[in-house]
CSV table of C-alpha atoms in Angstrom, one decimal:
chain,number,residue,atom,x,y,z
N,1,MET,CA,-28.3,-1.7,11.8
N,2,LYS,CA,-26.7,-4.4,9.6
N,3,GLN,CA,-23.6,-6.0,11.1
N,4,VAL,CA,-21.1,-8.6,9.9
N,5,GLU,CA,-18.5,-10.8,11.3
N,6,VAL,CA,-15.0,-9.7,10.3
N,7,ALA,CA,-11.5,-11.1,10.6
N,8,VAL,CA,-8.0,-9.7,10.4
N,9,ILE,CA,-5.2,-12.0,9.4
N,10,GLY,CA,-1.9,-10.7,10.5
N,11,THR,CA,-2.0,-8.2,13.4
N,12,GLY,CA,1.4,-6.5,13.2
N,13,TRP,CA,1.7,-2.8,12.7
N,14,CYS,CA,-0.9,-2.3,9.9
N,15,GLY,CA,-3.1,-5.3,10.9
N,16,GLY,CA,-3.1,-4.1,14.5
N,17,ILE,CA,-4.5,-0.7,13.3
N,18,ARG,CA,-7.2,-2.4,11.3
N,19,ALA,CA,-8.1,-4.7,14.2
N,20,GLU,CA,-8.4,-1.8,16.7
N,21,THR,CA,-10.4,0.2,14.2
N,22,LEU,CA,-12.8,-2.6,13.5
N,23,ALA,CA,-13.2,-3.4,17.3
N,24,ARG,CA,-14.5,0.2,17.7
N,25,SER,CA,-17.0,0.0,14.9
N,26,ALA,CA,-20.8,-0.6,15.4
N,27,LEU,CA,-20.8,-2.3,12.0
N,28,VAL,CA,-18.9,-5.2,13.3
N,29,ASP,CA,-20.9,-7.9,15.0
N,30,LYS,CA,-17.9,-10.1,15.9
N,31,LEU,CA,-14.2,-9.6,15.3
N,32,HIS,CA,-11.8,-12.5,14.8
N,33,ILE,CA,-8.1,-12.2,14.7
N,34,CYS,CA,-5.2,-14.4,13.5
N,35,GLU,CA,-1.5,-13.9,14.2
N,36,ILE,CA,1.3,-16.4,14.0
N,37,LYS,CA,3.3,-14.8,16.8
N,38,PRO,CA,1.6,-15.9,20.1
N,39,GLU,CA,2.8,-12.9,22.1
N,40,ARG,CA,1.5,-10.4,19.5
N,41,LEU,CA,-1.8,-12.4,19.2
N,42,GLU,CA,-2.3,-12.0,23.0
N,43,GLU,CA,-1.4,-8.4,22.9
N,44,VAL,CA,-4.0,-7.6,20.2
N,45,ARG,CA,-6.6,-9.9,21.9
N,46,VAL,CA,-6.4,-7.8,25.0
N,47,LEU,CA,-6.8,-4.6,23.0
N,48,THR,CA,-9.7,-5.7,20.8
N,49,ASN,CA,-11.6,-8.4,22.8
N,50,PRO,CA,-12.3,-10.6,19.7
N,51,ALA,CA,-14.7,-13.5,19.5
N,52,THR,CA,-11.8,-15.8,18.5
N,53,ALA,CA,-8.0,-15.5,18.3
N,54,THR,CA,-6.0,-18.1,16.4
N,55,THR,CA,-2.5,-18.7,15.0
N,56,ASP,CA,-3.9,-20.6,12.0
N,57,TYR,CA,-5.5,-18.6,9.2
N,58,GLN,CA,-7.4,-21.7,8.0
N,59,ASP,CA,-9.6,-21.3,11.1
N,60,ILE,CA,-10.7,-18.0,9.5
N,61,VAL,CA,-11.2,-19.6,6.1
N,62,ALA,CA,-13.3,-22.4,7.5
N,63,ASN,CA,-15.6,-20.2,9.6
N,64,PRO,CA,-18.8,-19.7,7.4
N,65,ASP,CA,-19.9,-16.8,9.7
N,66,ILE,CA,-17.0,-14.6,8.7
N,67,SER,CA,-17.8,-12.7,5.5
N,68,VAL,CA,-15.1,-9.9,5.4
N,69,VAL,CA,-11.4,-10.5,5.8
N,70,TYR,CA,-8.5,-8.0,6.0
N,71,ILE,CA,-5.2,-9.6,5.2
N,72,SER,CA,-2.2,-7.7,6.6
N,73,THR,CA,0.4,-10.5,6.7
N,74,THR,CA,4.2,-10.3,6.1
N,75,PRO,CA,6.3,-11.3,4.4
N,76,GLU,CA,4.6,-10.2,1.2
N,77,GLN,CA,5.0,-13.7,-0.3
N,78,THR,CA,2.1,-14.8,2.0
N,79,HIS,CA,-0.4,-12.5,0.4
N,80,TYR,CA,-1.3,-14.7,-2.6
N,81,PRO,CA,-2.0,-18.1,-0.8
N,82,ILE,CA,-4.0,-16.5,2.0
N,83,ALA,CA,-6.0,-14.2,-0.3
N,84,ARG,CA,-6.6,-17.1,-2.7
N,85,ASP,CA,-8.1,-19.3,0.1
N,86,CYS,CA,-10.3,-16.5,1.5
N,87,LEU,CA,-11.7,-15.6,-2.0
N,88,LYS,CA,-12.3,-19.3,-2.8
N,89,ALA,CA,-14.3,-19.5,0.5
N,90,GLY,CA,-16.5,-16.7,-0.8
N,91,LYS,CA,-15.2,-14.0,1.6
N,92,HIS,CA,-14.8,-10.3,0.7
N,93,VAL,CA,-11.1,-9.4,1.0
N,94,LEU,CA,-9.0,-6.3,1.6
N,95,LEU,CA,-5.4,-7.2,0.9
N,96,GLU,CA,-2.4,-5.0,1.8
N,97,LYS,CA,-0.2,-4.1,-1.1
N,98,PRO,CA,1.4,-5.6,-3.1
N,99,ILE,CA,-1.5,-7.5,-4.7
N,100,ALA,CA,0.9,-10.4,-5.4
N,101,MET,CA,4.5,-11.2,-6.2
N,102,GLU,CA,3.8,-12.6,-9.7
N,103,PHE,CA,1.4,-11.4,-12.4
N,104,GLY,CA,-0.2,-14.8,-12.7
N,105,GLU,CA,-1.0,-14.7,-9.0
N,106,ALA,CA,-2.6,-11.3,-9.3
N,107,ASP,CA,-4.7,-12.4,-12.3
N,108,HIS,CA,-5.8,-15.5,-10.4
N,109,LEU,CA,-7.0,-13.5,-7.4
N,110,ILE,CA,-8.9,-11.0,-9.7
N,111,LYS,CA,-10.6,-14.0,-11.4
N,112,LEU,CA,-11.5,-15.6,-8.1
N,113,SER,CA,-13.2,-12.5,-6.9
N,114,GLN,CA,-15.1,-12.2,-10.1
N,115,ASP,CA,-16.1,-15.9,-10.2
N,116,ASN,CA,-17.3,-15.8,-6.6
N,117,ASN,CA,-19.0,-12.4,-6.8
N,118,VAL,CA,-17.1,-10.9,-3.8
N,119,LYS,CA,-15.4,-7.6,-3.3
N,120,PHE,CA,-11.7,-7.5,-3.5
N,121,THR,CA,-9.5,-4.5,-3.0
N,122,ILE,CA,-5.9,-3.6,-2.2
N,123,GLY,CA,-4.8,-1.4,0.7
N,124,TYR,CA,-3.6,1.8,-1.0
N,125,SER,CA,-4.5,4.0,1.9
N,126,GLN,CA,-3.1,7.2,0.4
N,127,ARG,CA,-6.4,7.7,-1.5
N,128,PHE,CA,-7.9,8.4,2.0
N,129,ASN,CA,-5.4,11.2,2.6
N,130,THR,CA,-7.5,14.4,2.6
N,131,LYS,CA,-4.7,16.2,0.6
N,132,ILE,CA,-4.8,13.5,-2.1
N,133,ALA,CA,-8.6,13.6,-2.1
N,134,TYR,CA,-8.5,17.4,-2.6
N,135,ALA,CA,-6.0,16.9,-5.5
N,136,LYS,CA,-8.5,14.4,-7.1
N,137,LYS,CA,-11.2,17.0,-6.8
N,138,LYS,CA,-9.2,19.8,-8.4
N,139,VAL,CA,-8.0,17.6,-11.3
N,140,THR,CA,-11.5,16.2,-11.9
N,141,ASP,CA,-13.4,19.6,-11.8
N,142,GLY,CA,-11.0,21.1,-14.3
N,143,THR,CA,-9.4,23.7,-11.9
N,144,LEU,CA,-5.9,22.9,-13.1
N,145,GLY,CA,-6.9,22.6,-16.8
N,146,ARG,CA,-5.2,19.8,-18.6
N,147,VAL,CA,-2.6,18.2,-16.3
N,148,VAL,CA,0.9,18.2,-17.8
N,149,ASN,CA,3.1,16.8,-15.0
N,150,VAL,CA,2.9,15.2,-11.6
N,151,MET,CA,5.9,14.9,-9.3
N,152,VAL,CA,5.9,13.0,-6.0
N,153,SER,CA,8.9,12.7,-3.7
N,154,ARG,CA,8.4,10.3,-0.8
N,155,HIS,CA,11.2,9.4,1.7
N,156,LEU,CA,11.2,7.3,4.9
N,157,SER,CA,13.6,7.3,7.8
N,158,ARG,CA,16.2,4.5,7.6
N,159,SER,CA,14.9,3.0,10.8
N,160,LEU,CA,11.5,2.3,9.1
N,161,GLY,CA,13.2,1.5,5.8
N,162,LYS,CA,15.4,-1.1,7.5
N,163,LYS,CA,12.3,-2.7,9.2
N,164,ILE,CA,10.6,-3.0,5.8
N,165,ALA,CA,13.6,-4.0,3.7
N,166,SER,CA,14.9,-6.6,6.2
N,167,ARG,CA,11.8,-8.8,5.8
N,168,THR,CA,11.9,-9.0,2.0
N,169,ARG,CA,14.2,-8.4,-1.0
N,170,LEU,CA,12.1,-5.7,-2.8
N,171,SER,CA,12.9,-2.3,-4.0
N,172,PRO,CA,11.7,1.1,-2.8
N,173,ALA,CA,9.7,1.3,-6.1
N,174,VAL,CA,7.8,-1.8,-5.1
N,175,MET,CA,7.4,-1.1,-1.4
N,176,GLU,CA,7.0,2.7,-1.3
N,177,SER,CA,6.5,4.3,-4.7
N,178,THR,CA,3.7,1.8,-5.3
N,179,HIS,CA,1.4,4.1,-3.2
N,180,ASP,CA,2.3,7.1,-5.3
N,181,LEU,CA,1.9,5.3,-8.6
N,182,ASP,CA,-1.5,4.2,-7.4
N,183,PHE,CA,-2.9,7.6,-6.5
N,184,VAL,CA,-1.3,9.4,-9.4
N,185,PHE,CA,-2.8,6.9,-11.9
N,186,TRP,CA,-6.1,7.4,-10.0
N,187,LEU,CA,-5.8,11.2,-10.4
N,188,MET,CA,-5.2,10.9,-14.1
N,189,GLU,CA,-7.9,8.4,-15.0
N,190,PRO,CA,-8.6,7.3,-17.8
N,191,ALA,CA,-5.0,7.8,-18.8
N,192,LYS,CA,-2.7,4.7,-18.6
N,193,PRO,CA,1.1,4.3,-18.4
N,194,VAL,CA,2.9,3.3,-21.6
N,195,ARG,CA,6.6,3.8,-20.9
N,196,VAL,CA,8.7,3.6,-17.7
N,197,TYR,CA,12.3,4.7,-17.1
N,198,SER,CA,13.9,4.4,-13.7
N,199,GLN,CA,17.3,4.7,-12.0
N,200,GLY,CA,18.4,3.9,-8.5
N,201,SER,CA,21.2,4.9,-6.2
N,202,TYR,CA,22.9,2.6,-3.7
N,203,GLY,CA,23.8,3.6,-0.1
N,204,TYR,CA,22.8,2.5,3.4
N,205,MET,CA,20.3,-0.1,2.3
N,206,LYS,CA,22.6,-2.1,0.1
N,207,ASP,CA,24.0,-4.0,3.0
N,208,VAL,CA,20.5,-4.5,4.5
N,209,ASN,CA,18.8,-6.3,1.5
N,210,GLY,CA,20.8,-5.4,-1.6
N,211,SER,CA,18.3,-2.6,-2.5
N,212,TYR,CA,18.7,0.9,-3.7
N,213,ASP,CA,18.4,3.7,-1.1
N,214,THR,CA,16.4,5.8,-3.6
N,215,MET,CA,14.7,5.2,-6.9
N,216,TRP,CA,13.4,7.9,-9.3
N,217,THR,CA,10.9,6.7,-11.9
N,218,THR,CA,9.6,8.6,-14.9
N,219,VAL,CA,6.3,7.3,-16.4
N,220,THR,CA,4.9,8.5,-19.7
N,221,MET,CA,1.1,8.3,-19.9
N,222,ASP,CA,-0.8,7.5,-23.1
N,223,ASN,CA,-2.1,11.1,-23.2
N,224,GLY,CA,1.5,12.5,-23.2
N,225,MET,CA,1.5,13.5,-19.5
N,226,LEU,CA,4.6,12.9,-17.5
N,227,VAL,CA,4.7,11.4,-14.0
N,228,VAL,CA,7.9,11.5,-11.9
N,229,VAL,CA,8.0,9.5,-8.7
N,230,GLY,CA,10.9,9.4,-6.2
N,231,GLY,CA,11.0,7.0,-3.4
N,232,GLY,CA,13.6,6.3,-0.7
N,233,TRP,CA,14.1,4.9,2.7
N,234,ASN,CA,17.5,6.3,3.8
N,235,LEU,CA,16.7,9.5,5.8
N,236,PRO,CA,18.8,9.6,9.0
N,237,PRO,CA,17.3,7.9,12.0
N,238,SER,CA,14.5,10.0,13.4
N,239,TYR,CA,11.1,9.8,14.9
N,240,PRO,CA,10.0,6.2,14.5
N,241,ASN,CA,8.2,5.5,11.2
N,242,PHE,CA,8.6,9.0,9.9
N,243,CYS,CA,7.5,9.6,6.3
N,244,ALA,CA,7.8,12.9,4.4
N,245,THR,CA,6.1,13.5,1.0
N,246,TRP,CA,6.1,16.5,-1.4
N,247,ILE,CA,3.7,16.6,-4.4
N,248,GLU,CA,3.5,18.9,-7.3
N,249,ILE,CA,0.7,18.9,-9.9
N,250,THR,CA,1.0,21.3,-12.8
N,251,GLY,CA,-1.6,21.9,-15.5
N,252,THR,CA,-2.4,24.3,-18.3
N,253,GLU,CA,-4.6,26.5,-16.0
N,254,GLY,CA,-3.0,26.1,-12.6
N,255,ALA,CA,-0.8,24.2,-10.3
N,256,LEU,CA,-1.3,22.4,-6.9
N,257,PHE,CA,1.5,21.9,-4.4
N,258,LEU,CA,0.9,19.5,-1.5
N,259,ASP,CA,3.2,19.5,1.6
N,260,ASP,CA,2.8,16.2,3.4
N,261,THR,CA,6.1,16.3,5.2
N,262,HIS,CA,4.5,16.4,8.7
N,263,ARG,CA,6.6,19.3,9.9
N,264,ASP,CA,3.4,21.1,11.1
N,265,LYS,CA,3.4,18.9,14.3
N,266,TRP,CA,6.7,19.3,16.1
N,267,LEU,CA,7.3,18.0,19.6
N,268,ASN,CA,10.6,18.6,21.2
N,269,THR,CA,11.5,17.2,24.7
N,270,VAL,CA,14.6,17.0,26.8
N,271,SER,CA,14.4,13.2,27.0
N,272,GLU,CA,13.4,12.3,23.4
N,273,GLY,CA,14.6,15.3,21.3
N,274,THR,CA,12.7,16.3,18.1
N,275,GLN,CA,9.7,14.2,17.2
N,276,TYR,CA,7.1,14.5,14.5
N,277,PRO,CA,3.9,12.9,15.8
N,278,MET,CA,1.3,11.4,13.4
N,279,SER,CA,4.0,11.3,10.7
N,280,THR,CA,3.4,7.7,9.5
N,281,MET,CA,1.8,6.7,6.2
N,282,PRO,CA,-0.8,4.5,7.9
N,283,GLY,CA,-1.6,6.9,10.6
N,284,GLU,CA,-2.4,6.3,14.3
N,285,GLN,CA,-5.1,6.4,16.9
N,286,VAL,CA,-5.2,9.5,18.9
N,287,ASP,CA,-7.7,8.9,21.7
N,288,HIS,CA,-11.1,9.3,20.1
N,289,VAL,CA,-10.0,10.0,16.6
N,290,PHE,CA,-7.8,8.4,14.0
N,291,ALA,CA,-5.0,10.6,12.6
N,292,GLY,CA,-4.3,9.3,9.1
N,293,GLN,CA,-5.6,7.2,6.3
N,294,MET,CA,-5.8,3.5,7.4
N,295,GLY,CA,-8.7,3.9,9.9
N,296,PRO,CA,-11.0,5.5,7.3
N,297,GLU,CA,-9.9,3.0,4.6
N,298,THR,CA,-10.7,0.1,6.9
N,299,LEU,CA,-14.2,1.2,7.5
N,300,HIS,CA,-14.7,2.3,3.9
N,301,PHE,CA,-14.2,-1.3,2.7
N,302,LEU,CA,-16.6,-2.6,5.3
N,303,GLU,CA,-19.2,-0.1,4.2
N,304,SER,CA,-18.6,-1.0,0.6
N,305,VAL,CA,-19.6,-4.6,1.4
N,306,LEU,CA,-22.6,-3.7,3.6
N,307,LEU,CA,-24.0,-1.2,1.1
N,308,ASP,CA,-22.8,-3.0,-2.0
N,309,ARG,CA,-20.8,0.0,-3.3
N,310,PRO,CA,-17.8,-0.1,-5.5
N,311,VAL,CA,-14.5,-0.5,-3.7
N,312,MET,CA,-12.1,2.5,-3.8
N,313,VAL,CA,-9.2,0.5,-5.4
N,314,ALA,CA,-10.2,-1.9,-8.1
N,315,PRO,CA,-7.8,-4.9,-8.2
N,316,GLU,CA,-7.3,-4.4,-11.9
N,317,HIS,CA,-5.9,-1.0,-11.1
N,318,ALA,CA,-3.5,-2.5,-8.5
N,319,ARG,CA,-2.4,-5.0,-11.2
N,320,MET,CA,-1.5,-2.0,-13.5
N,321,VAL,CA,0.5,-0.4,-10.7
N,322,MET,CA,2.3,-3.7,-10.2
N,323,GLU,CA,3.2,-3.9,-13.9
N,324,THR,CA,4.6,-0.3,-13.6
N,325,TYR,CA,6.8,-0.8,-10.6
N,326,ARG,CA,8.1,-4.1,-12.0
N,327,ALA,CA,8.9,-2.2,-15.2
N,328,ALA,CA,10.7,0.4,-13.0
N,329,ASP,CA,12.8,-2.4,-11.4
N,330,LEU,CA,13.7,-3.8,-14.8
N,331,SER,CA,14.5,-0.3,-16.2
N,332,ALA,CA,16.8,0.5,-13.2
N,333,GLU,CA,18.6,-2.8,-13.8
N,334,THR,CA,19.1,-2.5,-17.5
N,335,GLY,CA,19.3,1.3,-17.9
N,336,GLU,CA,16.7,1.2,-20.6
N,337,PRO,CA,13.2,2.6,-20.9
N,338,ILE,CA,10.5,-0.2,-20.7
N,339,ASP,CA,7.3,-0.1,-22.7
N,340,LEU,CA,3.9,-1.1,-21.2
N,341,PRO,CA,2.2,-3.5,-21.4
N,342,LEU,CA,5.3,-5.6,-20.8
N,343,SER,CA,6.4,-7.5,-23.8
N,344,ASN,CA,7.3,-11.2,-23.7
N,345,SER,CA,10.9,-10.2,-23.9
N,346,SER,CA,10.6,-7.8,-21.0
N,347,LEU,CA,8.7,-10.4,-18.9
N,348,ALA,CA,11.4,-13.0,-19.6
N,349,ARG,CA,14.2,-10.5,-18.6
N,350,LEU,CA,12.2,-9.6,-15.5
N,351,ALA,CA,11.8,-13.3,-14.5
N,352,ASP,CA,15.5,-13.8,-14.8
N,353,MET,CA,16.2,-10.7,-12.7
N,354,ILE,CA,13.8,-11.9,-10.0
N,355,GLU,CA,15.3,-15.3,-10.0
N,356,ALA,CA,18.8,-13.9,-9.6
N,357,ASP,CA,17.6,-11.7,-6.7
N,358,LYS,CA,16.1,-14.8,-5.0
N,359,LYS,CA,19.4,-16.6,-5.3
N,360,ALA,CA,21.4,-13.6,-4.1
N,361,GLY,CA,19.1,-13.4,-1.1
N,362,GLY,CA,19.8,-16.9,-0.1
């Protein structure tokens, strides 16, 4: 059996899931982990028994025996430099979303992967949700006829939203709806987005990071199909990391409704009250099985490297998603629809908006 040495850089919530998944895999010869928080590094080291554990990601970059790297670092501004260094070193990279903070960074990472002939993908784990996979099948095989509209409503508890929003000044379109834009564009291939209109509503999150509580975005595709994506992170405090999603796909020959609100698993105890286990987007390990998407996604990338198969999420696709959610931010700010690809005028206005956000954030 072919095996490789693998590294995980950033072993927080998502990186910890990836490290534990890889530690269990027979495809991994040796696991290496990197985490800047010594206490978390030690915690994951005990859980995964890695060959090495370091606080400096350059140790991973400099190790020629490591061929596959999973980058799960926060804040999101760290994605580009770490991915850049790993790709330059000729390593295959799975990078958590977003692909980058700036378009030039995304383009540079894509070019590096091409120049070095290595696999590069972005962690859009919802493609590994069996319900989404079923939707892809029904769209592709023509069961629904010509798709006319897709609607996705995804909302997080404010306890999880605050955890995400507190670490970076980004909108729910960037941090949450990005997953939905990814899989909807995947469902609709080869159609591409050409116009974006978005609005946001302030509430609980405004005092946390100046962000909207919810954003609703309408995307017009080049074949005339409409996509409506709602994303928010202001549900009342509830079971930790709770995420509820409702999806409607309508076509000329049928419709598909997907309930991913996790109300089918309801635990109620005297001490803890109502809980919805296995209700997170990444998923969680449940004894011998993984309930969710991130475990299968982690192993899929490793298998793509070992078997030289195409990655599930092409980085160029992630770049298109990035352009769409940035257009949504600009539309919500200006109250105007934004055409895609972004014009020079839109790019300049977006750059001014991002710079103003940086100054407002201190």
